[in-house]
């Protein structure tokens, strides 16, 4: 138990910070209240450090595809993850993007209240203030996200997913004081509950089909006996339900409405956090049956004896694809998701809605990597690491795009200021507001995948891994969609850059929250700077994308090739 | 030892070299210390610092001194490298690894990799080149510090940044250990050349010249790029040492016989030659170099005379082994012929034009022709020696011309200047021009004489069985040598001797008419602004005669001589402006170098090959320029048994050539003296010129009639290119434009419309109603599940 805990230190740190922030944020003194965001930042930094320091759950030696096959016996029977190296990488990327979002989210809530207090029009009333809740929910959500990465069990995964999502519903609802936000929050909540119901149903069926909730045992079951009908329906429902988190067709409907209803900075949060949770969940589910799915291979190998197996494994007797129904469904979802996202995005006149639809399209791109699978493990062939790297890239560049519109507003009287939203508002932005304008330009070009920016390096392995996996048609679809995306991304890039603002319209002004501009700058800088270090990041991602065989399978092959172990017996032994 | 024997040794040493594969043997490499990298990286640092200066808006001479200091350090390191590693008996190539630059791997085997490191391969050839590149760059930077004075500020920073970047690129070009890194330097020098030609970017002629240089170089670069692809295709590597080893083993990357591989033997060197000819302004490609004289004169001296344009010579010398793969030496024959024809062709133009800077430009083309002919005639040592000496004496000449431009408001017309050497402050310039001119003319006992002689003599001794028509090539070169002497001294006699007479150039007049600030003393103004904007001008006559394409000096405006030196200096007349100490020091140093270079021919060193070509021979013999494939060795030993070199009128060509070329040179000078020399001793007592504008040669012009006119207009090559290449391309581009507008755009718009239609069809699904969304989600789940089950079961 205690060694289990040792992998949870980042989450524990974040949780402790959350509690602290909740209390500090309620202070009567403005200075103390303002401290909450700094504490949250410090907590995230600690979590980042702890994540980077944590060792993966399994040494490379036990990975059958790492070259040193079976050279060392597997030490842990259970409690070992199928994607062991993913955990520290995912947690680091969550912490990094979380830190980038902190300045972006500054001043989201309580603006009118604080102004009233500052003017002396109202006294401090803890019940009317949302700051503490907002930051606490922010941290809760990130904690849940980190927990998703380390999940080794269906129940854990479900709880982590819900911990990620539930705070976001409220964050949307309180992000502005307008009714639009509340409507968006409620919509998001109801539809989210429905999505959760779908994958929860899927999880239940998975348990019913395999008799276990542990991914490792589930994997052993699948490899020995194949996927039975109940489990298959379970897998599909799980994937469809998780599709809500990543805003994939047919669960994508909520996206534009919710993104538009919430404040831009919260939309940026929504574009990253649930999407990451969804992809982590999808990767975990897919790793149970694996990208080299071939039921019965282990049993056949047992009969042939160990020696032939170890030779045979290098020749990949496991097949080369996901199980066909799963592959087909993911294929259809991926193709539809990117197409629907992109074609609807080009029709929009609102920047936020465009970004919302484009967020759908990006999920579609990443699904291609999911379908491609780990390949031979090298970065260009590894779809899993491509997905992980793309999550990082998307997290970074997405912040800048939203920050540009979050940083500007128009204000009339004492009303809550309205952030800019239409394409007309961003016309000539580079001249009038260079910081916001340039971060929008750079991030849009990166989102488009223009070399040499980060987005290009994110998209490239998606293409190469899919080509390597033989998904040529899907690659063509991906290419066409990238071209369609150019239509609106170039508009986002060139309106601020080349056109001049309409003089008759009142110009927007910067919000008093400098952090949002800073977030845009950091994001744009990151898009450029990380591209320079893309090589190292890719290596990290490539390591993170290592997929291992289930412990039961490897163990059985190593220890006792003669007597096959049934999964139920295995479960019982535990 | 007779030169007869020397020749035999040259050929056999090539063959022996091939047999041992000494230059290619990887085992023979020496490891160079890491500081060698600094030779190239220091100028790069200077480039960055100059950029910082520009950002900080430095408004003094600091950028110049920064550049001079860095380049001098670089030169010091080079000298140290030379003295420590290239003076002893061991002359094996050196290697130093900087960092891993490009490393692609797409499989496990070695053939599935592409490696191009930032690493240097330094043999005698490289060492020779970096010595004069860093040395001359330092001197010319010193010269520029004064010459560019009028532009102190942003322009000054820009100039020295590009200057430093150029030196960095040139050093990378010659020091690279693989073709790709060499190409980086190659493109770098091209870029800097473009930037510096177009330095006066407000001047249309300069911008046009910069574009012309860049575009014509691109055509050559295409050849070079394809050559690199081919080399990788043939050898499976772009690293020199590996390529040389394979040539020595007569096997390509896959182990097949190399000498029967037409691609390796003919196509690869042909493509390389295209690149070399583009950069070095040879036949068909040379048109950019005369126009490049629009750049500031120090730039012309360094880039367009001494260093960058010799990159093509370097390229062929570096990859000489590849040129010898083909047993018939087809491409070397081609190089020899093209070099000789270019040399002759350019010389005819030089004899007719009046613009002294362009005379130098064409003269560079002509001399580069000599170098290529030397390479083609199997005398890489001669070619390298001529490159080395030419670098110094041509730089001297250019710096001298620059001093004249600097002093006379950009005046370059030799009919409007006379007796410059006698004017106050221009004495040194006159001496320097004389030294440069006797070198260029090949007057005996000058460096230029010995280096040109090596090429000429080799031409008469190389058997026609190896290089087809070698003797004809040599005859062309010999005639050209005479013409060279004539046009060089034509300029010298016209501009530097005779009655003192001058007219300020357009720059000065422009100042007087338009930009001269009211109420200030002109002399004061000149002092402050260093005599005018854009000393690289001198050529913008287009407002006079309206021919935008005609940059020739033959079209100078027909204006009366207005200014004489004996005019009253108190009036607001133009006052010549002698060079200052920095310019003088640089001119003096270059001049001394070109005198001293003659001694190199006699210098005996410890290394091999010193008996042929002295010091330069000892540098070149152990380098790749003197290494041939085994097939070449066979040809060399089989042909013409017993070794009887072709005689020149029954005499030993090497011996006789000293006298013949000396005689030809002196005859050229005498003709120049007769036609252009002033009256009295200054014109060797045979000239009779009394004013700047007219000489005996004017009568000759009538004699030759249209030929002079055609030559003066550069044989209308620019116009011909315009008619056969540029105009058709224009027409074609218009046609393509129409196709693009009506057909391609139509299709593209249609494609663009499709996503819109889909989007419009999908739009109603986003109604904003929550129950609609819920139904959509549930329905979608159901449809997908059913779909998948139907399709998979």
Tab-separated table of C-alpha atoms in Angstrom, chain B residues 176-398:
chain	number	residue	atom	x	y	z
B	176	UNK	CA	33.919	21.596	-44.174
B	177	UNK	CA	34.487	17.884	-43.973
B	178	UNK	CA	31.447	17.017	-46.030
B	179	UNK	CA	29.563	18.267	-49.032
B	180	UNK	CA	26.490	19.401	-47.158
B	181	UNK	CA	28.348	21.597	-44.704
B	182	UNK	CA	30.320	22.923	-47.650
B	183	UNK	CA	26.996	23.740	-49.261
B	184	UNK	CA	25.972	25.667	-46.155
B	185	UNK	CA	29.040	27.831	-46.569
B	186	UNK	CA	28.461	27.990	-50.305
B	187	UNK	CA	24.970	29.363	-49.840
B	188	UNK	CA	26.180	31.583	-47.019
B	189	UNK	CA	28.716	33.338	-49.230
B	190	UNK	CA	26.054	33.646	-51.921
B	191	UNK	CA	23.706	35.284	-49.459
B	192	UNK	CA	26.357	37.674	-48.158
B	193	UNK	CA	27.381	38.508	-51.695
B	194	UNK	CA	23.753	39.365	-52.406
B	195	UNK	CA	23.489	41.476	-49.275
B	196	UNK	CA	26.687	43.360	-49.971
B	197	UNK	CA	26.155	43.940	-53.694
B	198	UNK	CA	22.808	45.367	-52.752
B	199	UNK	CA	24.341	47.364	-49.924
B	200	UNK	CA	23.185	50.634	-51.503
B	201	UNK	CA	19.687	49.298	-51.585
B	202	UNK	CA	18.157	52.607	-52.538
B	203	UNK	CA	19.982	52.463	-55.827
B	204	UNK	CA	18.012	50.499	-58.444
B	205	UNK	CA	21.150	49.398	-60.291
B	206	UNK	CA	22.621	47.901	-57.122
B	207	UNK	CA	19.409	46.073	-56.294
B	208	UNK	CA	19.166	44.743	-59.842
B	209	UNK	CA	22.785	43.622	-59.723
B	210	UNK	CA	22.250	41.873	-56.401
B	211	UNK	CA	19.242	40.054	-57.752
B	212	UNK	CA	21.071	39.107	-60.907
B	213	UNK	CA	23.988	37.692	-58.944
B	214	UNK	CA	21.684	35.774	-56.664
B	215	UNK	CA	19.530	34.306	-59.397
B	216	UNK	CA	22.360	33.277	-61.688
B	217	UNK	CA	24.112	31.701	-58.738
B	218	UNK	CA	20.949	29.749	-58.008
B	219	UNK	CA	21.206	28.057	-61.392
B	220	UNK	CA	24.716	26.944	-60.601
B	221	UNK	CA	23.687	25.979	-57.100
B	222	UNK	CA	20.995	23.748	-58.519
B	223	UNK	CA	23.791	21.859	-60.230
B	224	UNK	CA	25.787	21.673	-57.043
B	225	UNK	CA	22.787	20.520	-55.060
B	226	UNK	CA	22.092	17.790	-57.565
B	227	UNK	CA	25.765	16.894	-57.407
B	228	UNK	CA	25.452	16.436	-53.643
B	229	UNK	CA	22.398	14.243	-54.146
B	230	UNK	CA	24.274	12.264	-56.763
B	231	UNK	CA	27.317	11.919	-54.553
B	232	UNK	CA	25.133	10.581	-51.784
B	233	UNK	CA	23.438	8.265	-54.249
B	234	UNK	CA	26.732	6.942	-55.586
B	235	UNK	CA	28.865	6.842	-52.469
B	236	UNK	CA	26.233	6.619	-49.741
B	237	UNK	CA	27.964	9.412	-47.880
B	238	UNK	CA	28.773	13.070	-48.275
B	239	UNK	CA	31.964	13.014	-46.240
B	240	UNK	CA	35.075	13.818	-48.218
B	241	UNK	CA	37.364	11.316	-46.562
B	242	UNK	CA	34.994	8.436	-47.269
B	243	UNK	CA	34.423	9.563	-50.842
B	244	UNK	CA	38.154	9.794	-51.458
B	245	UNK	CA	38.686	6.359	-49.970
B	246	UNK	CA	36.057	4.932	-52.304
B	247	UNK	CA	37.583	6.650	-55.311
B	248	UNK	CA	40.965	5.247	-54.292
B	249	UNK	CA	39.457	1.784	-54.064
B	250	UNK	CA	37.614	2.344	-57.347
B	251	UNK	CA	34.378	1.185	-55.752
B	252	UNK	CA	31.134	2.986	-55.114
B	253	UNK	CA	29.026	2.732	-51.972
B	254	UNK	CA	27.600	-0.618	-53.016
B	255	UNK	CA	31.027	-2.006	-53.931
B	256	UNK	CA	30.566	-1.786	-57.714
B	257	UNK	CA	33.316	-0.700	-60.035
B	258	UNK	CA	33.439	3.070	-60.092
B	259	UNK	CA	35.360	3.767	-63.292
B	260	UNK	CA	32.622	2.296	-65.499
B	261	UNK	CA	29.913	4.248	-63.702
B	262	UNK	CA	28.933	7.021	-66.108
B	263	UNK	CA	26.929	8.783	-63.458
B	264	UNK	CA	29.921	9.016	-61.164
B	265	UNK	CA	32.437	9.677	-63.911
B	266	UNK	CA	30.581	12.174	-66.098
B	267	UNK	CA	27.355	13.428	-64.563
B	268	UNK	CA	28.590	14.058	-61.039
B	269	UNK	CA	31.604	16.159	-62.077
B	270	UNK	CA	29.485	17.909	-64.698
B	271	UNK	CA	26.992	18.962	-62.022
B	272	UNK	CA	29.814	20.036	-59.751
B	273	UNK	CA	31.246	22.049	-62.601
B	274	UNK	CA	27.923	23.800	-63.103
B	275	UNK	CA	28.022	24.857	-59.456
B	276	UNK	CA	31.644	25.922	-59.701
B	277	UNK	CA	31.054	27.924	-62.877
B	278	UNK	CA	28.088	29.704	-61.356
B	279	UNK	CA	29.993	30.805	-58.288
B	280	UNK	CA	33.198	31.566	-60.151
B	281	UNK	CA	31.510	33.415	-62.999
B	282	UNK	CA	32.683	31.253	-65.871
B	283	UNK	CA	31.234	30.694	-69.296
B	284	UNK	CA	27.468	31.212	-69.540
B	285	UNK	CA	27.302	32.220	-65.902
B	286	UNK	CA	29.765	35.103	-65.843
B	287	UNK	CA	27.270	37.925	-66.502
B	288	UNK	CA	26.588	38.531	-62.838
B	289	UNK	CA	30.125	39.403	-61.823
B	290	UNK	CA	30.583	42.684	-63.753
B	291	UNK	CA	27.281	43.929	-62.367
B	292	UNK	CA	28.349	42.882	-58.887
B	293	UNK	CA	30.762	45.815	-59.030
B	294	UNK	CA	27.805	47.880	-57.854
B	295	UNK	CA	28.727	46.838	-54.337
B	296	UNK	CA	31.146	48.854	-52.211
B	297	UNK	CA	34.676	48.431	-53.534
B	298	UNK	CA	36.115	46.604	-50.498
B	299	UNK	CA	33.406	44.047	-51.085
B	300	UNK	CA	34.418	43.752	-54.714
B	301	UNK	CA	38.004	43.310	-53.606
B	302	UNK	CA	37.331	40.628	-51.037
B	303	UNK	CA	34.323	38.768	-52.355
B	304	UNK	CA	34.277	39.344	-56.061
B	305	UNK	CA	37.986	39.157	-56.698
B	306	UNK	CA	39.948	37.394	-54.007
B	307	UNK	CA	37.859	34.863	-52.174
B	308	UNK	CA	34.276	33.963	-52.984
B	309	UNK	CA	34.697	33.711	-56.721
B	310	UNK	CA	37.542	31.272	-56.176
B	311	UNK	CA	35.141	28.928	-54.408
B	312	UNK	CA	34.537	27.182	-57.728
B	313	UNK	CA	38.260	26.596	-58.156
B	314	UNK	CA	38.352	25.259	-54.638
B	315	UNK	CA	35.385	22.982	-55.263
B	316	UNK	CA	37.023	21.321	-58.245
B	317	UNK	CA	40.379	21.108	-56.507
B	318	UNK	CA	38.741	19.621	-53.454
B	319	UNK	CA	36.883	17.013	-55.481
B	320	UNK	CA	39.671	16.443	-57.990
B	321	UNK	CA	39.556	12.699	-57.284
B	322	UNK	CA	35.974	12.618	-58.521
B	323	UNK	CA	37.014	14.340	-61.738
B	324	UNK	CA	39.547	11.631	-62.392
B	325	UNK	CA	37.084	8.749	-62.068
B	326	UNK	CA	36.352	8.925	-65.767
B	327	UNK	CA	39.396	7.458	-67.554
B	328	UNK	CA	38.811	9.758	-70.531
B	329	UNK	CA	38.881	12.862	-68.303
B	330	UNK	CA	35.941	14.268	-70.265
B	331	UNK	CA	34.873	16.836	-67.732
B	332	UNK	CA	38.389	18.062	-67.015
B	333	UNK	CA	38.784	18.639	-70.733
B	334	UNK	CA	35.559	20.583	-70.676
B	335	UNK	CA	36.769	22.615	-67.714
B	336	UNK	CA	40.036	23.416	-69.487
B	337	UNK	CA	38.288	24.575	-72.636
B	338	UNK	CA	35.623	26.590	-70.845
B	339	UNK	CA	38.265	28.222	-68.678
B	340	UNK	CA	40.380	29.249	-71.651
B	341	UNK	CA	37.420	30.525	-73.663
B	342	UNK	CA	36.164	32.518	-70.684
B	343	UNK	CA	39.611	33.990	-70.172
B	344	UNK	CA	39.793	35.091	-73.806
B	345	UNK	CA	36.208	36.259	-74.013
B	346	UNK	CA	36.445	38.429	-70.926
B	347	UNK	CA	39.739	39.892	-72.120
B	348	UNK	CA	38.137	41.109	-75.362
B	349	UNK	CA	35.520	42.966	-73.381
B	350	UNK	CA	38.047	44.475	-71.033
B	351	UNK	CA	40.000	45.915	-73.919
B	352	UNK	CA	36.979	47.890	-75.034
B	353	UNK	CA	35.262	49.205	-71.929
B	354	UNK	CA	36.147	52.408	-70.108
B	355	UNK	CA	34.977	51.730	-66.572
B	356	UNK	CA	38.064	50.902	-64.538
B	357	UNK	CA	36.215	48.968	-61.868
B	358	UNK	CA	34.501	46.865	-64.480
B	359	UNK	CA	37.817	46.309	-66.179
B	360	UNK	CA	38.905	44.762	-62.910
B	361	UNK	CA	35.699	42.755	-62.767
B	362	UNK	CA	36.185	41.290	-66.217
B	363	UNK	CA	39.829	40.792	-65.464
B	364	UNK	CA	38.792	38.654	-62.490
B	365	UNK	CA	36.603	36.557	-64.777
B	366	UNK	CA	39.507	36.219	-67.158
B	367	UNK	CA	41.965	35.222	-64.443
B	368	UNK	CA	39.471	32.751	-63.009
B	369	UNK	CA	39.402	31.318	-66.517
B	370	UNK	CA	43.151	30.779	-66.206
B	371	UNK	CA	42.636	28.966	-62.922
B	372	UNK	CA	39.986	26.676	-64.344
B	373	UNK	CA	42.147	26.027	-67.362
B	374	UNK	CA	44.929	25.134	-64.942
B	375	UNK	CA	42.675	22.636	-63.197
B	376	UNK	CA	41.576	21.222	-66.510
B	377	UNK	CA	45.142	20.977	-67.818
B	378	UNK	CA	46.093	18.760	-64.861
B	379	UNK	CA	47.932	21.477	-63.022
B	380	UNK	CA	45.966	21.865	-59.804
B	381	UNK	CA	49.099	23.273	-58.200
B	382	UNK	CA	49.284	25.978	-60.848
B	383	UNK	CA	45.607	26.755	-60.371
B	384	UNK	CA	45.972	26.986	-56.595
B	385	UNK	CA	49.111	29.091	-56.922
B	386	UNK	CA	47.420	31.441	-59.330
B	387	UNK	CA	44.424	31.709	-57.008
B	388	UNK	CA	46.743	32.593	-54.172
B	389	UNK	CA	48.763	35.233	-56.008
B	390	UNK	CA	45.710	36.578	-57.799
B	391	UNK	CA	43.968	37.067	-54.463
B	392	UNK	CA	46.649	39.479	-53.362
B	393	UNK	CA	47.404	41.412	-56.515
B	394	UNK	CA	43.776	41.688	-57.555
B	395	UNK	CA	42.881	42.878	-54.060
B	396	UNK	CA	45.655	45.463	-54.389
B	397	UNK	CA	44.240	46.629	-57.702
B	398	UNK	CA	40.712	46.816	-56.371
